[in-house]
Short mmCIF file of C-alpha atoms in Angstrom, two decimals:
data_model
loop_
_atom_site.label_atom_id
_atom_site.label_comp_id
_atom_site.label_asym_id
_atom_site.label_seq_id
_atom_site.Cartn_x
_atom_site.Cartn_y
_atom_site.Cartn_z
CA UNK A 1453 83.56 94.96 128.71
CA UNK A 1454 85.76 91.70 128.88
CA UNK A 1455 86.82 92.23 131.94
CA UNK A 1456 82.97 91.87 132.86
CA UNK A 1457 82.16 89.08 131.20
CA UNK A 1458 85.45 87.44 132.71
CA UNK A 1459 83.91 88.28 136.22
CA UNK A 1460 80.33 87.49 135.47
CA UNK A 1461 81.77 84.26 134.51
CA UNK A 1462 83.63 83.50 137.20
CA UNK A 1463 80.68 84.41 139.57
CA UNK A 1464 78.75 81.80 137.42
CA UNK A 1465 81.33 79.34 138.01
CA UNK A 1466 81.07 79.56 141.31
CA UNK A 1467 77.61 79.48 141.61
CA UNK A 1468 77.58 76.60 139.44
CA UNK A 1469 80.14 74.55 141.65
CA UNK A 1470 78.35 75.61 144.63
CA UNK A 1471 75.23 74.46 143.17
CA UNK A 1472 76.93 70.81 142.64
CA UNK A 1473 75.63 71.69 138.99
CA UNK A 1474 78.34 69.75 136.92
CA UNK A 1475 76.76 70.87 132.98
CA UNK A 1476 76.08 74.53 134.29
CA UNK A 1477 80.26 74.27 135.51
CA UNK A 1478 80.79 72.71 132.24
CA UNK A 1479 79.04 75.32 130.05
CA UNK A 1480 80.58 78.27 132.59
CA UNK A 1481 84.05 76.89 132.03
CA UNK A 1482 83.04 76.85 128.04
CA UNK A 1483 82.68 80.41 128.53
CA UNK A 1484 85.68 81.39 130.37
CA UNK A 1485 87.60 79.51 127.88
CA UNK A 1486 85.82 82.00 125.14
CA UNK A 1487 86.76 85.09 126.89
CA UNK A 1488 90.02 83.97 127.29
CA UNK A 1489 90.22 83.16 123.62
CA UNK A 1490 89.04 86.88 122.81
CA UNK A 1491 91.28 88.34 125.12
CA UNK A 1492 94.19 86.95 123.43
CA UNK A 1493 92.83 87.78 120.01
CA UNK A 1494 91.85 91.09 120.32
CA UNK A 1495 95.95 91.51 122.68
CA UNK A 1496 96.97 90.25 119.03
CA UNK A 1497 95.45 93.18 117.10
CA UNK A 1498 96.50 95.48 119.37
CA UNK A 1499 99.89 94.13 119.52
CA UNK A 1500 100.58 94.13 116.17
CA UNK A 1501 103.29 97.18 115.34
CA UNK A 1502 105.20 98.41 112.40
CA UNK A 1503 107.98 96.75 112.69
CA UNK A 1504 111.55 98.71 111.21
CA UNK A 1505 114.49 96.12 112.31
CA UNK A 1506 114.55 92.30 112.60
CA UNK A 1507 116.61 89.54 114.20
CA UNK A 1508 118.04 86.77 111.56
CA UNK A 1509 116.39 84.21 113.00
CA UNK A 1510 114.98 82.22 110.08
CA UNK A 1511 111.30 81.30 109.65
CA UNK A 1512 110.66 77.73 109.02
CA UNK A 1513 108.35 77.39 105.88
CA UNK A 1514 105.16 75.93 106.94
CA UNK A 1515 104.80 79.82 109.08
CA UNK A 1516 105.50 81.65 105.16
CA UNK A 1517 102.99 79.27 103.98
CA UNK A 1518 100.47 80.18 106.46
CA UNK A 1519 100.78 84.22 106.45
CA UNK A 1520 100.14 83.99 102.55
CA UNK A 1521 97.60 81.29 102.93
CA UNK A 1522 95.68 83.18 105.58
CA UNK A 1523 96.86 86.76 103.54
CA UNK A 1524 94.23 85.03 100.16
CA UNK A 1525 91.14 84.55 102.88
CA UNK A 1526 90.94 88.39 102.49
CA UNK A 1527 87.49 89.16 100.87
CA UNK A 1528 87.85 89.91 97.01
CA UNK A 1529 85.68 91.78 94.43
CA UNK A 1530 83.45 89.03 93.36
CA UNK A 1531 85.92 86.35 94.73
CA UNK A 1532 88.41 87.47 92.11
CA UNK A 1533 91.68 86.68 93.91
CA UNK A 1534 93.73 89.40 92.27
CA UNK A 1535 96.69 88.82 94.31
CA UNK A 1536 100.43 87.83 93.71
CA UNK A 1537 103.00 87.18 96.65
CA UNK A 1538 106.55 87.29 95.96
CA UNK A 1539 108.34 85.76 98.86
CA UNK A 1540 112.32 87.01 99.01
CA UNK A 1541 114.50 84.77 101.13
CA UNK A 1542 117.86 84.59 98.55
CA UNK A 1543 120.10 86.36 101.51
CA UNK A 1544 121.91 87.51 97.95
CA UNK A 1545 118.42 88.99 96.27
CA UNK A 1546 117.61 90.82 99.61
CA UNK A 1547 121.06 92.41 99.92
CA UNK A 1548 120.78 93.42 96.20
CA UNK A 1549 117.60 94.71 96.88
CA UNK A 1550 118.99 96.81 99.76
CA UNK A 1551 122.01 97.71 97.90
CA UNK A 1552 119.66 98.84 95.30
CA UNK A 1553 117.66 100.80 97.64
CA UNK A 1554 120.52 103.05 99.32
CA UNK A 1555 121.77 104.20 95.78
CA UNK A 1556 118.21 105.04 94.35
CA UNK A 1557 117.94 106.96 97.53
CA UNK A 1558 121.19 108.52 97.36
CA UNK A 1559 120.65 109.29 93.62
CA UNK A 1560 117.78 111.25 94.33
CA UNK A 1561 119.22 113.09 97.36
CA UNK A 1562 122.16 114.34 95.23
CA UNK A 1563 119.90 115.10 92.35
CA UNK A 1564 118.08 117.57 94.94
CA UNK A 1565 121.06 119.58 95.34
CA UNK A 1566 120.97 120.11 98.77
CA UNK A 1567 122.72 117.97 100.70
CA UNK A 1568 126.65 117.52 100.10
CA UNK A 1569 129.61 117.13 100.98
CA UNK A 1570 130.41 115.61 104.76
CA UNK A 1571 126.14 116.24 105.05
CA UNK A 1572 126.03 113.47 102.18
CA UNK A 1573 128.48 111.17 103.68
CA UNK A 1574 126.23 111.15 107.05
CA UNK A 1575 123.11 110.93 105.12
CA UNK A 1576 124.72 108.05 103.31
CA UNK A 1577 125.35 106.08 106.45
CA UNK A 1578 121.94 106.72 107.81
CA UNK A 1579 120.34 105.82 104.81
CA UNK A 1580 122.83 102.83 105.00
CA UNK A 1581 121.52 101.59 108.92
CA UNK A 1582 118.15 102.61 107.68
CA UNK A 1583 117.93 99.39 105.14
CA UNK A 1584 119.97 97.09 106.33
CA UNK A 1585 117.49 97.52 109.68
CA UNK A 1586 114.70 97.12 107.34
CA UNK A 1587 116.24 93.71 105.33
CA UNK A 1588 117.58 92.75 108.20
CA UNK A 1589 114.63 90.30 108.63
CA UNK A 1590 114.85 86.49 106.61
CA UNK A 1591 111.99 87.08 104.34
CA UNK A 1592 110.60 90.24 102.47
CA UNK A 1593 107.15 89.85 100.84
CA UNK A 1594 105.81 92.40 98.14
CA UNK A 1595 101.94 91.89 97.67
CA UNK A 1596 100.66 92.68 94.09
CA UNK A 1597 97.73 92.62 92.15
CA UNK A 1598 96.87 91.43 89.12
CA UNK A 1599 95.69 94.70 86.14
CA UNK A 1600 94.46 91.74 84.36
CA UNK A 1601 92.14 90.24 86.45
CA UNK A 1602 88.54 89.78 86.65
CA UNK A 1603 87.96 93.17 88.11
CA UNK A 1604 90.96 95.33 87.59
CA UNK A 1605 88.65 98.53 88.97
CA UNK A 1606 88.43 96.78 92.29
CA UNK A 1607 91.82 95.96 92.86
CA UNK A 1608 92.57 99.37 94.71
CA UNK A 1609 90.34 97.44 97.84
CA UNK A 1610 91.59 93.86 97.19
CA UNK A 1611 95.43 94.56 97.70
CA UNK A 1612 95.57 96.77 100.86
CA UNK A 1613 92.80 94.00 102.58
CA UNK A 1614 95.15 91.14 101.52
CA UNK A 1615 98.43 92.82 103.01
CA UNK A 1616 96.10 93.46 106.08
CA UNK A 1617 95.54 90.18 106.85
CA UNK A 1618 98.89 88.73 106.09
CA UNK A 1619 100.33 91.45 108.71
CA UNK A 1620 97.63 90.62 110.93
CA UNK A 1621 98.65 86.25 110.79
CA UNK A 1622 102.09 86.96 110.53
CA UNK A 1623 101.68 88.55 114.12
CA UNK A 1624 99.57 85.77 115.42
CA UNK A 1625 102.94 83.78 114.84
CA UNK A 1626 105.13 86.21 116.67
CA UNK A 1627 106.29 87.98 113.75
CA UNK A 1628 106.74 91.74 112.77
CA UNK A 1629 105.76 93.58 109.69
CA UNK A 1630 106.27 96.94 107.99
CA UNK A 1631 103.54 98.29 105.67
CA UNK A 1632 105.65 99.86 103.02
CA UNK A 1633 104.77 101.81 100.55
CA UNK A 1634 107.24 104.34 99.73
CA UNK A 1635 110.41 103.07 101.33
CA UNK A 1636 110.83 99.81 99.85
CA UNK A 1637 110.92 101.62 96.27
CA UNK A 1638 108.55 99.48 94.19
CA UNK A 1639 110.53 100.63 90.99
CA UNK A 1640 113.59 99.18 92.36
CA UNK A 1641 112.09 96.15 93.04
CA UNK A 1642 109.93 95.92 89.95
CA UNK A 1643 113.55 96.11 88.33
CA UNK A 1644 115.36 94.28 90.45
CA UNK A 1645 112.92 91.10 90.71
CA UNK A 1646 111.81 91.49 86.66
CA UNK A 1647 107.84 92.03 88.18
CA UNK A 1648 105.92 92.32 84.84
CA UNK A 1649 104.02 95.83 84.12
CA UNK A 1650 100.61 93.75 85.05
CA UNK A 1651 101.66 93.19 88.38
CA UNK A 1652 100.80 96.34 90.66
CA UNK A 1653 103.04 96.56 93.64
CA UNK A 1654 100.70 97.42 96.44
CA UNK A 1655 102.84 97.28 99.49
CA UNK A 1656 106.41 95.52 100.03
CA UNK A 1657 107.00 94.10 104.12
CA UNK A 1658 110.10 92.19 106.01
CA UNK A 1659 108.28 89.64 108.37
CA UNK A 1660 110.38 88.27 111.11
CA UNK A 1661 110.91 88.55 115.07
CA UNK A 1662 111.27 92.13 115.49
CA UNK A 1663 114.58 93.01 117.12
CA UNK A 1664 112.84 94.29 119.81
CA UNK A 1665 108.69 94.89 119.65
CA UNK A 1666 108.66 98.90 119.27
CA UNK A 1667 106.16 100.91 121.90
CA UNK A 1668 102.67 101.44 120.81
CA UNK A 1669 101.90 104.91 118.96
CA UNK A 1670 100.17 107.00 120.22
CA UNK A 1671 96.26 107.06 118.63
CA UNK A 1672 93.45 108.85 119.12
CA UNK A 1673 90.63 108.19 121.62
CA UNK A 1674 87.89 104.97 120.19
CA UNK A 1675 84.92 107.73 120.05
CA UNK A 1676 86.59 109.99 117.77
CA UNK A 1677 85.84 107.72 114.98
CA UNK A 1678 82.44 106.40 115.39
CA UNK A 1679 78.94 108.16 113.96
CA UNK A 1680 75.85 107.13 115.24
CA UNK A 1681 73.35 106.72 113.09
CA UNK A 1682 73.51 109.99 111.05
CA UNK A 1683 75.83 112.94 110.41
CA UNK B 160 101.50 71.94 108.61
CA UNK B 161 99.60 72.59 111.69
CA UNK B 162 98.30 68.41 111.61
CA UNK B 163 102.13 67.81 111.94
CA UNK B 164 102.67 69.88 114.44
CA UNK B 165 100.21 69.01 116.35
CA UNK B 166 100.77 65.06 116.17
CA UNK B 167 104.34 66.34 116.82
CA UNK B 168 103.42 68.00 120.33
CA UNK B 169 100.75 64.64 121.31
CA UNK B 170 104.03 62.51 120.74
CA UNK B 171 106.13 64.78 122.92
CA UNK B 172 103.14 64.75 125.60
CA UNK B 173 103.10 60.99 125.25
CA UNK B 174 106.85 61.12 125.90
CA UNK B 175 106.72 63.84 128.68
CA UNK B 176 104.08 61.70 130.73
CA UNK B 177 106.19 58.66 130.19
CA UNK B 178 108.88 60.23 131.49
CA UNK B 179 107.34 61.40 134.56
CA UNK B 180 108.92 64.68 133.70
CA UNK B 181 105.96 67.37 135.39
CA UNK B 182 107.72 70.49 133.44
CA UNK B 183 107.88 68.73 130.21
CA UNK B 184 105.05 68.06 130.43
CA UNK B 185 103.46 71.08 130.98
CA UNK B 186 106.09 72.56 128.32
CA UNK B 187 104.16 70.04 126.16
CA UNK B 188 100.62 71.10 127.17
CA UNK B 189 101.29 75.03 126.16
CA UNK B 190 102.76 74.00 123.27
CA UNK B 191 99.15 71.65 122.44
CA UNK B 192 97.16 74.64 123.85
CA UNK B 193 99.20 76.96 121.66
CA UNK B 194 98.55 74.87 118.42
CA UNK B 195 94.70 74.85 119.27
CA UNK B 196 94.53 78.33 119.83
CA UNK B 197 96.23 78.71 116.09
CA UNK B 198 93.89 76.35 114.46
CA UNK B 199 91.31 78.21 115.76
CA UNK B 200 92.71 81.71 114.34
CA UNK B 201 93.62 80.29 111.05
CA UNK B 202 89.78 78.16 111.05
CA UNK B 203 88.54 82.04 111.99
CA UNK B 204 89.78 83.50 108.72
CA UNK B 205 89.01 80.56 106.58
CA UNK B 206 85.18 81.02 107.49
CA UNK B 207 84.79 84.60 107.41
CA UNK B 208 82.51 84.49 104.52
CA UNK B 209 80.38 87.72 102.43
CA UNK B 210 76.96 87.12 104.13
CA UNK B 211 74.52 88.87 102.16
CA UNK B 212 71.21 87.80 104.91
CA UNK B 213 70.75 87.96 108.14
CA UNK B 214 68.80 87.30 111.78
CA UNK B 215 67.36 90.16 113.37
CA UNK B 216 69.46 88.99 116.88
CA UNK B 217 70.46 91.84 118.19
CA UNK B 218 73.99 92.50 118.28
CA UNK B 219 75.41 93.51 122.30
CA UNK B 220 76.85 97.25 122.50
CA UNK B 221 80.07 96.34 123.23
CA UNK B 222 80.46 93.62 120.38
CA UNK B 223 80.72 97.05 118.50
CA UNK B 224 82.41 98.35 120.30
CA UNK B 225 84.83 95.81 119.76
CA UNK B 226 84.32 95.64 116.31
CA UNK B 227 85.35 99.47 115.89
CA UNK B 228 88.27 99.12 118.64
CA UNK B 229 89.59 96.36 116.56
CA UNK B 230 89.42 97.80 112.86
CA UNK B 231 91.46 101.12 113.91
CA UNK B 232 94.06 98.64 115.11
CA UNK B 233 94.53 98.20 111.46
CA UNK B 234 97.87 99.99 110.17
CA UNK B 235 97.92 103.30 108.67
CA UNK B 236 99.98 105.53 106.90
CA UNK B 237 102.11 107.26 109.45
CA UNK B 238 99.73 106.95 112.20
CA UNK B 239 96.71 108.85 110.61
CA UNK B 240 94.22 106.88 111.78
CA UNK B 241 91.93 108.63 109.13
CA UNK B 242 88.72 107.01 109.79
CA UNK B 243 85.32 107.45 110.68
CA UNK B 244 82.96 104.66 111.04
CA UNK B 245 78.85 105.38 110.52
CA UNK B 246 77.31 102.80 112.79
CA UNK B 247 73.62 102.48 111.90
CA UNK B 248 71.70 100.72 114.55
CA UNK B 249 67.89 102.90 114.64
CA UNK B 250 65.55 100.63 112.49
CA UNK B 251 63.78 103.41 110.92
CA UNK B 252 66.79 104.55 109.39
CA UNK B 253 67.98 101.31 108.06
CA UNK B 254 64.55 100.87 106.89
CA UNK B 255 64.91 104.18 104.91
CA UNK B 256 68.08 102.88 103.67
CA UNK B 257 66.55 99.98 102.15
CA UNK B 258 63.82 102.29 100.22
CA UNK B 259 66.09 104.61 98.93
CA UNK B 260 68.59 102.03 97.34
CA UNK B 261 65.31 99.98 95.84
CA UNK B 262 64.33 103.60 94.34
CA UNK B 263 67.62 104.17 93.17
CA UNK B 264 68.34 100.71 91.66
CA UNK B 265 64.56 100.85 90.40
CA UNK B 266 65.39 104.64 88.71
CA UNK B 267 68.44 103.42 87.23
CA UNK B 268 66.44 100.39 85.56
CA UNK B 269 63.80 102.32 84.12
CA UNK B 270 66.25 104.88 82.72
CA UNK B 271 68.13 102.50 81.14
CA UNK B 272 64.86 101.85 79.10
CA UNK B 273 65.50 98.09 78.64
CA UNK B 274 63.37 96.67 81.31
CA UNK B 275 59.68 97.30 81.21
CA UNK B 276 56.36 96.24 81.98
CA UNK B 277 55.87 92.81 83.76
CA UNK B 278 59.55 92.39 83.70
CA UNK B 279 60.04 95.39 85.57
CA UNK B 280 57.83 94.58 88.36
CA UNK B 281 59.84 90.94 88.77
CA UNK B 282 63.13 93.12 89.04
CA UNK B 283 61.11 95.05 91.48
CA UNK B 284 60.36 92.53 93.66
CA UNK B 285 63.88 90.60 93.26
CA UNK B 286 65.86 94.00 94.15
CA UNK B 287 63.13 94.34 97.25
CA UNK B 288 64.26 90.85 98.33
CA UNK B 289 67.59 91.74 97.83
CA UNK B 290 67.87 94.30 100.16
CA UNK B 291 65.65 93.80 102.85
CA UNK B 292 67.96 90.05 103.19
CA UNK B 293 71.35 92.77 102.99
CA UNK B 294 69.87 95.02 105.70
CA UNK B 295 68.20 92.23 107.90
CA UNK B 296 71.33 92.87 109.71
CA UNK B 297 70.29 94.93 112.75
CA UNK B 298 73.46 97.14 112.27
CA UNK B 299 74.83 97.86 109.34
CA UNK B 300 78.79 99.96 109.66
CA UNK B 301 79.83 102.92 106.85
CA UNK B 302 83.47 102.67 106.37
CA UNK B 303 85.38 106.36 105.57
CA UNK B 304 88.32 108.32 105.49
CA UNK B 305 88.65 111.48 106.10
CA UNK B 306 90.31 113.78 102.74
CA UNK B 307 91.27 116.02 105.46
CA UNK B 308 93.50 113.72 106.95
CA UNK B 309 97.80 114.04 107.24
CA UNK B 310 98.76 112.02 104.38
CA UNK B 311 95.60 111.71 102.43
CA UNK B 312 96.87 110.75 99.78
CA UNK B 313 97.67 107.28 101.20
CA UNK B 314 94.09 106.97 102.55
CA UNK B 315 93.50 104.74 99.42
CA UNK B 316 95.54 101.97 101.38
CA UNK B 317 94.26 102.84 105.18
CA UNK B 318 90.37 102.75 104.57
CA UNK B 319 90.47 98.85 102.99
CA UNK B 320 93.12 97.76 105.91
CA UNK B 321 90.61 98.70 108.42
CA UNK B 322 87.50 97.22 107.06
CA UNK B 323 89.30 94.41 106.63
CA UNK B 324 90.74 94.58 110.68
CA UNK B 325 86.34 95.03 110.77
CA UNK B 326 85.34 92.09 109.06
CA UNK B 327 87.54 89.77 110.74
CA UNK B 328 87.19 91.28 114.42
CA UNK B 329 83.48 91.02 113.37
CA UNK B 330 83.96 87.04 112.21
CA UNK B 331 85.86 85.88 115.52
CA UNK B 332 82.68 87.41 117.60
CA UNK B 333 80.22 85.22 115.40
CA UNK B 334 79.30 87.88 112.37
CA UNK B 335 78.75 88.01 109.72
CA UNK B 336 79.72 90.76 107.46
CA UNK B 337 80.18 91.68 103.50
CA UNK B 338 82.17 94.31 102.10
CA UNK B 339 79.93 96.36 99.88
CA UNK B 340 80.90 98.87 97.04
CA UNK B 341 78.41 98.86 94.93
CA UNK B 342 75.74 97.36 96.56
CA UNK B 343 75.18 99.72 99.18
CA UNK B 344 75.16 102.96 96.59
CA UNK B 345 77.55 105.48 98.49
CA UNK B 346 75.35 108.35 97.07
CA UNK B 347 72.04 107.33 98.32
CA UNK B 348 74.28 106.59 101.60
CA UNK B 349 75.55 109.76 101.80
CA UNK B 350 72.69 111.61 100.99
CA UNK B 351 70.79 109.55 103.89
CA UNK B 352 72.95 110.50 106.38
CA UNK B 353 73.91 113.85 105.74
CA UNK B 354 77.60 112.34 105.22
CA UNK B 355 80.16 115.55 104.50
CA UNK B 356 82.30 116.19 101.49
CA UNK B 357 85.89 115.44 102.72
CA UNK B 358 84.52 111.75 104.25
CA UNK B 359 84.85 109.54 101.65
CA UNK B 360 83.19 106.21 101.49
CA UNK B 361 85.47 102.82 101.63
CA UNK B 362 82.68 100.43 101.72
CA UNK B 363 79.11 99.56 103.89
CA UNK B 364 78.61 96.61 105.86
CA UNK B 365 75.64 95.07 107.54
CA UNK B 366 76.60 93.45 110.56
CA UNK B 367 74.79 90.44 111.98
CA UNK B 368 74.38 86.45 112.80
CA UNK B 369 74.16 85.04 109.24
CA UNK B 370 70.65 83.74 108.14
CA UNK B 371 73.25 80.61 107.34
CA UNK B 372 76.61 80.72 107.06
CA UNK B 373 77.29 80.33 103.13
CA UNK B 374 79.36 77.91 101.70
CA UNK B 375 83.11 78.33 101.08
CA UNK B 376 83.21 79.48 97.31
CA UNK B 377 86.01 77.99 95.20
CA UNK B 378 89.11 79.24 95.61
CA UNK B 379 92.91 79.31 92.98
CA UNK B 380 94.93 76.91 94.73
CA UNK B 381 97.83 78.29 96.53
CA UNK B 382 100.94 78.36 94.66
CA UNK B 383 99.34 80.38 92.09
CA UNK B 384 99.53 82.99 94.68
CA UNK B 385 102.99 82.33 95.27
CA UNK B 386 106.29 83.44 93.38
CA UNK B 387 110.03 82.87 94.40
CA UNK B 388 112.60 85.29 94.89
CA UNK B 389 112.15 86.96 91.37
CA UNK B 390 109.73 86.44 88.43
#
């Protein structure tokens, strides 16, 4: 469909120059400019990926700002704003928090039984890679809502749409994200950063340049999801 | 932020052409064309509003296509991609849509016994209002996941993300949009439109060119958002 407009455009252009028609040029250059516009939007949604392993390169302040400023324009349940950010960029705090990650996840594979011995030792080191991939970014968000505000009920919509969007500007500004839910432990961080009971951890995410941007996944085709008009 | 930047790259323009330097200043140029393009984004989310009436303008196939394209862009929980969207676009149907939530909200009134008479016929006619301005849209969008899905249990987070991915695709074309729970009665929804079982409903949307755009509703500064490193 773009690509049509694009050429429709261009044939306008044309016509328009050939014309000697300076406003129709004008308004046919407006358009391209649009298209173009959409193009790179839309590349930016598709583009963004979950994102596992960073470089250290830090991000300057004004681009944290600006993820969790554009993260809040996320509709709300009656404009409640349930939302808490807590922005991790201590190097120390995000090594504790990874440090705190591989023994909760070690504690819980020896408490299974059934890995040990040399088995634990590599599962140790691959748990080991696994996080420090993860924190290897400057900055680790967890988004959380608020069981005491205006609409607790609604919260279960509010937090997910909020961590949406801040994925979605962080990539706009070239950086990577990781919605996760279950391997950034949210009891270890609850502990680990003091978060008080009436804060619900909804997601946790590193944001930085991805060490490399990962393939896309594969997904299934556009028409499987779309209903027209009834069942 | 982005005013500084922006000042930043005219002074380096200013500089380039002074210079005489061509590549500078065409360094310079991306980097202006760059910062417009962001203000643009970041202007994009800031006016996404909850538009609650509508034009009739017709809305172009492939803007929903577009729409759709973009919201399963939205992350999800291993891949799942558990969604199905119910586009409604056949007038008679949204038209039935519209009587059977004025029934419903009108049924619900008179069982709860405290409106009556006169009164009632004012709530009639307000609820009547009400939703012929929400479906003035001429498309409104069912968001759903599927209970059947890989890792259902995390559809909870996937269905918001992508009517959130929705809502904003839907802004940058020009739409408006408004994420409805409660509004939009799922039951009488899925009743209508012979939804199944294992689809449950996220949230409707009409979809349309705002009767107006409405105006930005008050919003907690930002820090109160905002906490450092730990609580």
């Amino acid at each position: 469909m773009k690509r049509r407009t694009v050429l429709k455009s261009t044939a306008l252009m044309i016509a328009g120059a050939a014309l000697g028609g300076e406003s129709l040029a004008r308004q046919v250059d407006v358009n391209v400019q649009e298209d173009q516009f959409l193009d790179r939007i839309w590349a930016t949604f598709r583009n963004r990926r979950s994102v596992r392993k960073f470089k250290p390169t830090p991000i300057p302040p004004e681009h944290i700002r600006t993820i969790v400023d554009m993260a809040r324009t996320a509709p709300s349940s009656g404009n409640q704003q349930p939302w808490k950010f807590l922005i991790i960029q201590d190097r120390t705090k995000l090594d504790e928090l990874k440090n705190a990650l591989i023994e909760k996840g070690m504690e819980r594979m020896r408490s299974g039984g059934a890995v040990t011995g040399e088995k634990l030792e590599t599962e140790k080191k691959n748990m080991t890679r696994y996080f420090e991939d993860y924190l290897s970014a400057p900055v680790a968000m967890i988004v959380m809502t608020d069981d005491q505000s205006k609409y607790p009920d609604y919260n279960h919509h509010d937090g997910p749409l909020a961590a949406g969007y801040l994925m979605l500007a962080a990539r706009f500004l070239g950086y990577g994200t990781v919605y996760a839910t279950d391997s950034i432990n949210p009891d270890v961080a609850r502990k680990l950063f003091h978060i008080p009971e009436r804060y619900r951890i909804v997601c946790s995410t590193p944001v930085g340049i991805p060490d490399r941007w990962p393939d896309p996944p594969s997904k299934k085709p556009l028409d499987d999801f779309i209903v027209r008009d009834s069942f």
